Amino acid sequence: MTEAEWAVCEPLLPAPAWLAGRGGRPASYCMRDVVDAIRYLTHNGPVWRALPCDFPPAWTVYYWADKWQADGSTEQMHDDLRERIRLAAGRKAPPTAAVIDSQSVKGSEMIARTRRGYDAGKKINGTKRHIAVDTIGLLLTVLVTAASVQDRDAARPLLWNLRRAFPSIKLAWADGGYAGKLVTWAKTSLKLTLEIVKRPDDLHAFKVLPRRWVVERTLAWITRHRRTVRDYERLPAHHETYVYWSMIIVMTRRLARQTSAP
C-alpha cells in the first residue's frame, strides 16, 4: 500500500486487545505488513507458503486473515469504506436500491464434492458467487454456492440477507434469469420490488443494458484479482472473504486518489 492507502485503511483495523486492557501482548509484526500480505495474496493469488519473505510468516498472516474473517472485522472494514465512498459521491450512506447477478467460477482441487457443481449453461465445474451491489457498483452482500444452483434458488437467501442488512432498500434490478415466482415472493415476503431488465429478443449485437451493466462491472473488478478468478478455498466463507478483500483494495485505492489529489 501507498502511504495514502494506509492512512485510509489503518483507522478501520480492529484495535488490539492489549490496548483496551483485555489481556494479551503487543503483536510481533507490523499490522501494515500483515494487511499488505493479505492484499498481495488476494491480488496475485499465490499459495500461502509462497508469500515473499518480505512479509510476515505465512501462518501469521493466515491467523490474522482467519481471525478478522471469523469476528466480522473484514466485512466491517469493507462496509465502512463503502459508506465513505457513497458519502464522497454525494449519496446517503444507506443504499435504497440494488442490482443482483451471479458469476460461475471454476473450482480447484481444494473444492469438496459437496459444494461443487456443474453449470450447464456456462459449462463450468465449480462454484457460483451471487452478489448484490448498489447503484454505483459497490458490493452489498455476497453468497457462494455450487455452480449447479439456479439463480432463482440462490436469490432467495441473497435477497433475505440483503433486506436484513439494508432495510432501506426497496427496489432491486435483475436479469431475465430471475423472472417468475421470485418476483412475487420478494414482493410479499420482503416488501421488495424486484424489477426484471430483459434483453430484447431481436438484439443480435452487443448493447449496454440499463442497470445490469453496473453489477457486471463489479464482477469485472472482482475478477481482476487472481485469488477470485478461481475458487481455491475449502470453505465458502473463505471465498466470500477474498471477494470482500478484492473490493477493499478497489475502494482504498479510490479513496487514496481522492485524498491525495490537490
mmCIF file of C-alpha atoms in Angstrom:
data_model
loop_
_atom_site.group_PDB
_atom_site.id
_atom_site.type_symbol
_atom_site.label_atom_id
_atom_site.label_comp_id
_atom_site.label_asym_id
_atom_site.label_seq_id
_atom_site.Cartn_x
_atom_site.Cartn_y
_atom_site.Cartn_z
ATOM 1 C CA MET A 1 0.000 0.000 0.000
ATOM 2 C CA THR A 2 0.989 3.569 -0.502
ATOM 3 C CA GLU A 3 1.047 5.974 2.418
ATOM 4 C CA ALA A 4 -2.309 7.392 1.318
ATOM 5 C CA GLU A 5 -3.880 3.914 1.180
ATOM 6 C CA TRP A 6 -2.525 3.009 4.615
ATOM 7 C CA ALA A 7 -3.888 6.270 6.024
ATOM 8 C CA VAL A 8 -7.319 5.190 4.780
ATOM 9 C CA CYS A 9 -7.026 1.591 5.973
ATOM 10 C CA GLU A 10 -5.313 1.920 9.365
ATOM 11 C CA PRO A 11 -8.203 3.523 11.340
ATOM 12 C CA LEU A 12 -10.550 0.734 10.186
ATOM 13 C CA LEU A 13 -8.497 -2.124 11.639
ATOM 14 C CA PRO A 14 -9.752 -3.587 14.940
ATOM 15 C CA ALA A 15 -7.927 -2.235 17.973
ATOM 16 C CA PRO A 16 -5.516 -4.678 19.687
ATOM 17 C CA ALA A 17 -6.874 -6.315 22.845
ATOM 18 C CA TRP A 18 -3.894 -5.301 24.970
ATOM 19 C CA LEU A 19 -4.555 -1.607 24.263
ATOM 20 C CA ALA A 20 -8.104 -1.995 25.595
ATOM 21 C CA GLY A 21 -6.931 -3.790 28.734
ATOM 22 C CA ARG A 22 -8.328 -7.174 27.686
ATOM 23 C CA GLY A 23 -5.044 -9.035 28.051
ATOM 24 C CA GLY A 24 -2.594 -10.305 25.504
ATOM 25 C CA ARG A 25 0.624 -8.731 24.356
ATOM 26 C CA PRO A 26 1.699 -6.422 21.555
ATOM 27 C CA ALA A 27 1.866 -8.011 18.124
ATOM 28 C CA SER A 28 5.259 -9.194 16.930
ATOM 29 C CA TYR A 29 4.682 -7.941 13.387
ATOM 30 C CA CYS A 30 3.506 -4.639 11.978
ATOM 31 C CA MET A 31 -0.170 -4.680 11.018
ATOM 32 C CA ARG A 32 0.636 -2.804 7.834
ATOM 33 C CA ASP A 33 2.812 -5.715 6.713
ATOM 34 C CA VAL A 34 0.027 -8.170 7.581
ATOM 35 C CA VAL A 35 -2.556 -6.216 5.582
ATOM 36 C CA ASP A 36 -0.087 -5.864 2.706
ATOM 37 C CA ALA A 37 0.419 -9.634 2.709
ATOM 38 C CA ILE A 38 -3.334 -10.326 2.594
ATOM 39 C CA ARG A 39 -3.752 -7.837 -0.237
ATOM 40 C CA TYR A 40 -0.782 -9.381 -2.070
ATOM 41 C CA LEU A 41 -2.328 -12.840 -1.731
ATOM 42 C CA THR A 42 -5.704 -11.565 -2.969
ATOM 43 C CA HIS A 43 -4.289 -9.668 -5.923
ATOM 44 C CA ASN A 44 -1.619 -12.130 -7.086
ATOM 45 C CA GLY A 45 -3.108 -15.417 -5.913
ATOM 46 C CA PRO A 46 -0.115 -17.464 -4.705
ATOM 47 C CA VAL A 47 -0.381 -20.313 -2.218
ATOM 48 C CA TRP A 48 0.119 -19.326 1.409
ATOM 49 C CA ARG A 49 3.627 -20.758 1.696
ATOM 50 C CA ALA A 50 4.689 -18.898 -1.448
ATOM 51 C CA LEU A 51 4.360 -15.467 0.157
ATOM 52 C CA PRO A 52 7.574 -13.483 -0.364
ATOM 53 C CA CYS A 53 9.960 -13.300 2.577
ATOM 54 C CA ASP A 54 9.392 -9.538 2.823
ATOM 55 C CA PHE A 55 6.067 -10.284 4.515
ATOM 56 C CA PRO A 56 5.485 -11.883 7.932
ATOM 57 C CA PRO A 57 5.396 -15.711 8.018
ATOM 58 C CA ALA A 58 2.509 -17.304 6.156
ATOM 59 C CA TRP A 59 0.987 -18.837 9.295
ATOM 60 C CA THR A 60 0.979 -15.428 10.993
ATOM 61 C CA VAL A 61 -0.762 -13.798 8.034
ATOM 62 C CA TYR A 62 -3.255 -16.667 7.851
ATOM 63 C CA TYR A 63 -4.004 -16.293 11.571
ATOM 64 C CA TRP A 64 -4.949 -12.649 11.184
ATOM 65 C CA ALA A 65 -6.915 -13.199 7.959
ATOM 66 C CA ASP A 66 -8.889 -16.035 9.552
ATOM 67 C CA LYS A 67 -9.411 -14.091 12.799
ATOM 68 C CA TRP A 68 -10.734 -10.996 11.009
ATOM 69 C CA GLN A 69 -12.993 -13.170 8.881
ATOM 70 C CA ALA A 70 -14.381 -15.036 11.911
ATOM 71 C CA ASP A 71 -15.137 -11.962 14.047
ATOM 72 C CA GLY A 72 -16.554 -9.932 11.151
ATOM 73 C CA SER A 73 -13.756 -7.342 11.050
ATOM 74 C CA THR A 74 -13.120 -7.817 7.328
ATOM 75 C CA GLU A 75 -16.756 -7.264 6.421
ATOM 76 C CA GLN A 76 -16.973 -4.296 8.799
ATOM 77 C CA MET A 77 -13.893 -2.726 7.202
ATOM 78 C CA HIS A 78 -15.476 -3.215 3.797
ATOM 79 C CA ASP A 79 -18.777 -1.650 4.907
ATOM 80 C CA ASP A 80 -17.037 1.397 6.409
ATOM 81 C CA LEU A 81 -15.150 2.005 3.160
ATOM 82 C CA ARG A 82 -18.335 1.644 1.132
ATOM 83 C CA GLU A 83 -20.111 4.249 3.260
ATOM 84 C CA ARG A 84 -17.204 6.663 2.873
ATOM 85 C CA ILE A 85 -17.255 6.330 -0.911
ATOM 86 C CA ARG A 86 -21.024 6.796 -1.042
ATOM 87 C CA LEU A 87 -20.789 9.949 1.064
ATOM 88 C CA ALA A 88 -17.918 11.254 -1.068
ATOM 89 C CA ALA A 89 -20.067 10.656 -4.155
ATOM 90 C CA GLY A 90 -22.822 12.835 -2.705
ATOM 91 C CA ARG A 91 -25.109 9.964 -1.749
ATOM 92 C CA LYS A 92 -26.586 8.833 1.546
ATOM 93 C CA ALA A 93 -24.717 6.111 3.421
ATOM 94 C CA PRO A 94 -27.583 3.544 3.420
ATOM 95 C CA PRO A 95 -28.483 2.468 -0.141
ATOM 96 C CA THR A 96 -32.089 2.409 -1.342
ATOM 97 C CA ALA A 97 -31.699 0.253 -4.474
ATOM 98 C CA ALA A 98 -29.601 -2.727 -5.529
ATOM 99 C CA VAL A 99 -28.672 -4.834 -8.556
ATOM 100 C CA ILE A 100 -28.158 -8.614 -8.307
ATOM 101 C CA ASP A 101 -26.371 -11.101 -10.554
ATOM 102 C CA SER A 102 -24.247 -14.242 -10.387
ATOM 103 C CA GLN A 103 -20.950 -15.498 -11.781
ATOM 104 C CA SER A 104 -19.749 -19.081 -12.142
ATOM 105 C CA VAL A 105 -16.052 -19.770 -11.497
ATOM 106 C CA LYS A 106 -14.028 -22.932 -11.850
ATOM 107 C CA GLY A 107 -13.194 -24.835 -8.692
ATOM 108 C CA SER A 108 -9.724 -26.097 -7.848
ATOM 109 C CA GLU A 109 -8.937 -29.489 -6.393
ATOM 110 C CA MET A 110 -9.487 -27.989 -2.935
ATOM 111 C CA ILE A 111 -13.248 -27.788 -3.517
ATOM 112 C CA ALA A 112 -15.088 -30.705 -1.933
ATOM 113 C CA ARG A 113 -17.669 -32.648 -3.907
ATOM 114 C CA THR A 114 -20.409 -31.493 -1.536
ATOM 115 C CA ARG A 115 -20.013 -27.846 -2.548
ATOM 116 C CA ARG A 116 -19.061 -28.354 -6.191
ATOM 117 C CA GLY A 117 -21.490 -28.322 -9.098
ATOM 118 C CA TYR A 118 -21.709 -28.064 -12.877
ATOM 119 C CA ASP A 119 -23.186 -25.039 -14.602
ATOM 120 C CA ALA A 120 -24.506 -26.454 -17.877
ATOM 121 C CA GLY A 121 -25.139 -23.019 -19.368
ATOM 122 C CA LYS A 122 -21.597 -21.752 -18.821
ATOM 123 C CA LYS A 123 -20.004 -25.254 -18.969
ATOM 124 C CA ILE A 124 -18.135 -24.619 -15.722
ATOM 125 C CA ASN A 125 -17.452 -27.153 -12.999
ATOM 126 C CA GLY A 126 -17.026 -25.336 -9.715
ATOM 127 C CA THR A 127 -18.887 -22.770 -7.677
ATOM 128 C CA LYS A 128 -21.062 -19.726 -8.247
ATOM 129 C CA ARG A 129 -20.975 -16.414 -6.398
ATOM 130 C CA HIS A 130 -24.154 -14.371 -6.171
ATOM 131 C CA ILE A 131 -23.702 -10.690 -5.401
ATOM 132 C CA ALA A 132 -25.815 -7.622 -4.776
ATOM 133 C CA VAL A 133 -24.401 -4.150 -5.424
ATOM 134 C CA ASP A 134 -25.690 -0.615 -5.043
ATOM 135 C CA THR A 135 -26.367 1.706 -7.965
ATOM 136 C CA ILE A 136 -22.702 2.777 -8.249
ATOM 137 C CA GLY A 137 -21.383 -0.776 -8.193
ATOM 138 C CA LEU A 138 -20.223 -1.141 -4.574
ATOM 139 C CA LEU A 139 -20.681 -4.581 -3.066
ATOM 140 C CA LEU A 140 -23.506 -5.022 -0.548
ATOM 141 C CA THR A 141 -23.589 -8.767 0.073
ATOM 142 C CA VAL A 142 -22.225 -11.978 -1.455
ATOM 143 C CA LEU A 143 -23.292 -15.627 -1.329
ATOM 144 C CA VAL A 144 -21.236 -18.596 -2.594
ATOM 145 C CA THR A 145 -22.986 -21.791 -3.718
ATOM 146 C CA ALA A 146 -22.317 -24.719 -6.015
ATOM 147 C CA ALA A 147 -22.350 -23.796 -9.705
ATOM 148 C CA SER A 148 -25.335 -26.115 -10.262
ATOM 149 C CA VAL A 149 -27.623 -23.967 -8.065
ATOM 150 C CA GLN A 150 -30.070 -21.963 -10.156
ATOM 151 C CA ASP A 151 -30.005 -18.183 -9.858
ATOM 152 C CA ARG A 152 -33.638 -18.036 -8.719
ATOM 153 C CA ASP A 153 -32.995 -20.534 -5.910
ATOM 154 C CA ALA A 154 -29.908 -18.739 -4.594
ATOM 155 C CA ALA A 155 -31.574 -15.335 -4.951
ATOM 156 C CA ARG A 156 -33.930 -16.034 -2.038
ATOM 157 C CA PRO A 157 -31.226 -16.233 0.671
ATOM 158 C CA LEU A 158 -29.299 -13.469 -1.109
ATOM 159 C CA LEU A 159 -32.274 -11.096 -1.051
ATOM 160 C CA TRP A 160 -33.095 -12.151 2.500
ATOM 161 C CA ASN A 161 -29.593 -11.229 3.657
ATOM 162 C CA LEU A 162 -29.772 -8.005 1.647
ATOM 163 C CA ARG A 163 -33.096 -6.970 3.177
ATOM 164 C CA ARG A 164 -31.942 -7.823 6.693
ATOM 165 C CA ALA A 165 -28.669 -5.883 6.380
ATOM 166 C CA PHE A 166 -30.170 -2.915 4.491
ATOM 167 C CA PRO A 167 -33.808 -2.272 5.454
ATOM 168 C CA SER A 168 -33.685 0.948 3.426
ATOM 169 C CA ILE A 169 -33.541 -0.963 0.116
ATOM 170 C CA LYS A 170 -36.944 -1.046 -1.574
ATOM 171 C CA LEU A 171 -36.009 -1.804 -5.201
ATOM 172 C CA ALA A 172 -33.719 -4.298 -6.901
ATOM 173 C CA TRP A 173 -32.934 -4.983 -10.557
ATOM 174 C CA ALA A 174 -32.049 -8.371 -12.077
ATOM 175 C CA ASP A 175 -31.776 -10.080 -15.446
ATOM 176 C CA GLY A 176 -34.270 -12.449 -17.034
ATOM 177 C CA GLY A 177 -32.912 -15.466 -15.188
ATOM 178 C CA TYR A 178 -34.603 -14.232 -12.017
ATOM 179 C CA ALA A 179 -38.084 -13.826 -13.526
ATOM 180 C CA GLY A 180 -41.027 -15.870 -12.304
ATOM 181 C CA LYS A 181 -42.153 -16.706 -8.776
ATOM 182 C CA LEU A 182 -39.159 -14.917 -7.247
ATOM 183 C CA VAL A 183 -40.666 -11.533 -8.117
ATOM 184 C CA THR A 184 -43.890 -12.363 -6.254
ATOM 185 C CA TRP A 185 -42.016 -13.867 -3.306
ATOM 186 C CA ALA A 186 -39.816 -10.778 -2.921
ATOM 187 C CA LYS A 187 -42.869 -8.518 -3.011
ATOM 188 C CA THR A 188 -44.937 -10.473 -0.487
ATOM 189 C CA SER A 189 -42.247 -11.756 1.888
ATOM 190 C CA LEU A 190 -39.652 -8.969 1.825
ATOM 191 C CA LYS A 191 -41.722 -5.980 0.667
ATOM 192 C CA LEU A 192 -39.062 -5.592 -2.028
ATOM 193 C CA THR A 193 -39.793 -4.698 -5.638
ATOM 194 C CA LEU A 194 -37.728 -6.890 -7.985
ATOM 195 C CA GLU A 195 -37.636 -5.385 -11.474
ATOM 196 C CA ILE A 196 -36.500 -7.609 -14.349
ATOM 197 C CA VAL A 197 -34.358 -5.968 -17.046
ATOM 198 C CA LYS A 198 -34.784 -8.266 -20.038
ATOM 199 C CA ARG A 199 -32.618 -8.470 -23.102
ATOM 200 C CA PRO A 200 -34.550 -7.603 -26.297
ATOM 201 C CA ASP A 201 -35.404 -10.687 -28.362
ATOM 202 C CA ASP A 202 -34.390 -9.029 -31.651
ATOM 203 C CA LEU A 203 -30.988 -7.925 -30.335
ATOM 204 C CA HIS A 204 -28.106 -9.624 -32.185
ATOM 205 C CA ALA A 205 -25.219 -7.339 -31.212
ATOM 206 C CA PHE A 206 -23.670 -6.055 -28.019
ATOM 207 C CA LYS A 207 -25.691 -3.465 -26.181
ATOM 208 C CA VAL A 208 -25.294 -1.984 -22.714
ATOM 209 C CA LEU A 209 -28.487 -2.820 -20.845
ATOM 210 C CA PRO A 210 -29.810 -0.410 -18.219
ATOM 211 C CA ARG A 211 -28.788 -1.169 -14.633
ATOM 212 C CA ARG A 212 -27.338 -4.584 -15.484
ATOM 213 C CA TRP A 213 -24.026 -3.121 -16.597
ATOM 214 C CA VAL A 214 -23.407 -1.874 -13.033
ATOM 215 C CA VAL A 215 -23.198 -5.334 -11.480
ATOM 216 C CA GLU A 216 -21.318 -6.705 -14.498
ATOM 217 C CA ARG A 217 -18.648 -4.056 -13.950
ATOM 218 C CA THR A 218 -18.375 -5.046 -10.279
ATOM 219 C CA LEU A 219 -17.838 -8.679 -11.262
ATOM 220 C CA ALA A 220 -15.039 -7.468 -13.544
ATOM 221 C CA TRP A 221 -13.474 -5.555 -10.628
ATOM 222 C CA ILE A 222 -13.553 -8.722 -8.526
ATOM 223 C CA THR A 223 -12.038 -10.996 -11.177
ATOM 224 C CA ARG A 224 -9.101 -8.620 -11.686
ATOM 225 C CA HIS A 225 -7.738 -10.245 -8.522
ATOM 226 C CA ARG A 226 -6.286 -13.663 -9.226
ATOM 227 C CA ARG A 227 -7.397 -15.212 -5.949
ATOM 228 C CA THR A 228 -11.019 -14.759 -7.041
ATOM 229 C CA VAL A 229 -10.635 -15.880 -10.661
ATOM 230 C CA ARG A 230 -10.999 -19.450 -9.412
ATOM 231 C CA ASP A 231 -12.340 -20.837 -6.145
ATOM 232 C CA TYR A 232 -9.352 -22.164 -4.194
ATOM 233 C CA GLU A 233 -10.950 -22.314 -0.736
ATOM 234 C CA ARG A 234 -12.175 -25.292 1.259
ATOM 235 C CA LEU A 235 -14.965 -23.230 2.846
ATOM 236 C CA PRO A 236 -17.369 -20.903 1.013
ATOM 237 C CA ALA A 237 -16.954 -18.287 3.775
ATOM 238 C CA HIS A 238 -13.252 -18.010 2.914
ATOM 239 C CA HIS A 239 -14.033 -17.341 -0.742
ATOM 240 C CA GLU A 240 -16.554 -14.691 0.307
ATOM 241 C CA THR A 241 -13.803 -13.102 2.414
ATOM 242 C CA TYR A 242 -11.484 -12.755 -0.583
ATOM 243 C CA VAL A 243 -14.317 -11.185 -2.556
ATOM 244 C CA TYR A 244 -14.577 -8.600 0.239
ATOM 245 C CA TRP A 245 -10.786 -8.092 0.220
ATOM 246 C CA SER A 246 -10.789 -7.536 -3.543
ATOM 247 C CA MET A 247 -13.380 -4.787 -3.094
ATOM 248 C CA ILE A 248 -11.417 -3.363 -0.146
ATOM 249 C CA ILE A 249 -8.425 -2.970 -2.473
ATOM 250 C CA VAL A 250 -10.574 -1.231 -5.082
ATOM 251 C CA MET A 251 -12.131 1.150 -2.560
ATOM 252 C CA THR A 252 -8.959 2.062 -0.661
ATOM 253 C CA ARG A 253 -7.236 2.947 -3.921
ATOM 254 C CA ARG A 254 -10.172 5.103 -4.931
ATOM 255 C CA LEU A 255 -10.254 6.924 -1.595
ATOM 256 C CA ALA A 256 -6.474 7.340 -1.619
ATOM 257 C CA ARG A 257 -6.648 9.044 -5.022
ATOM 258 C CA GLN A 258 -9.330 11.405 -3.743
ATOM 259 C CA THR A 259 -7.454 12.349 -0.571
ATOM 260 C CA SER A 260 -4.085 12.813 -2.319
ATOM 261 C CA ALA A 261 -5.495 14.930 -5.172
ATOM 262 C CA PRO A 262 -4.578 18.631 -4.969
#
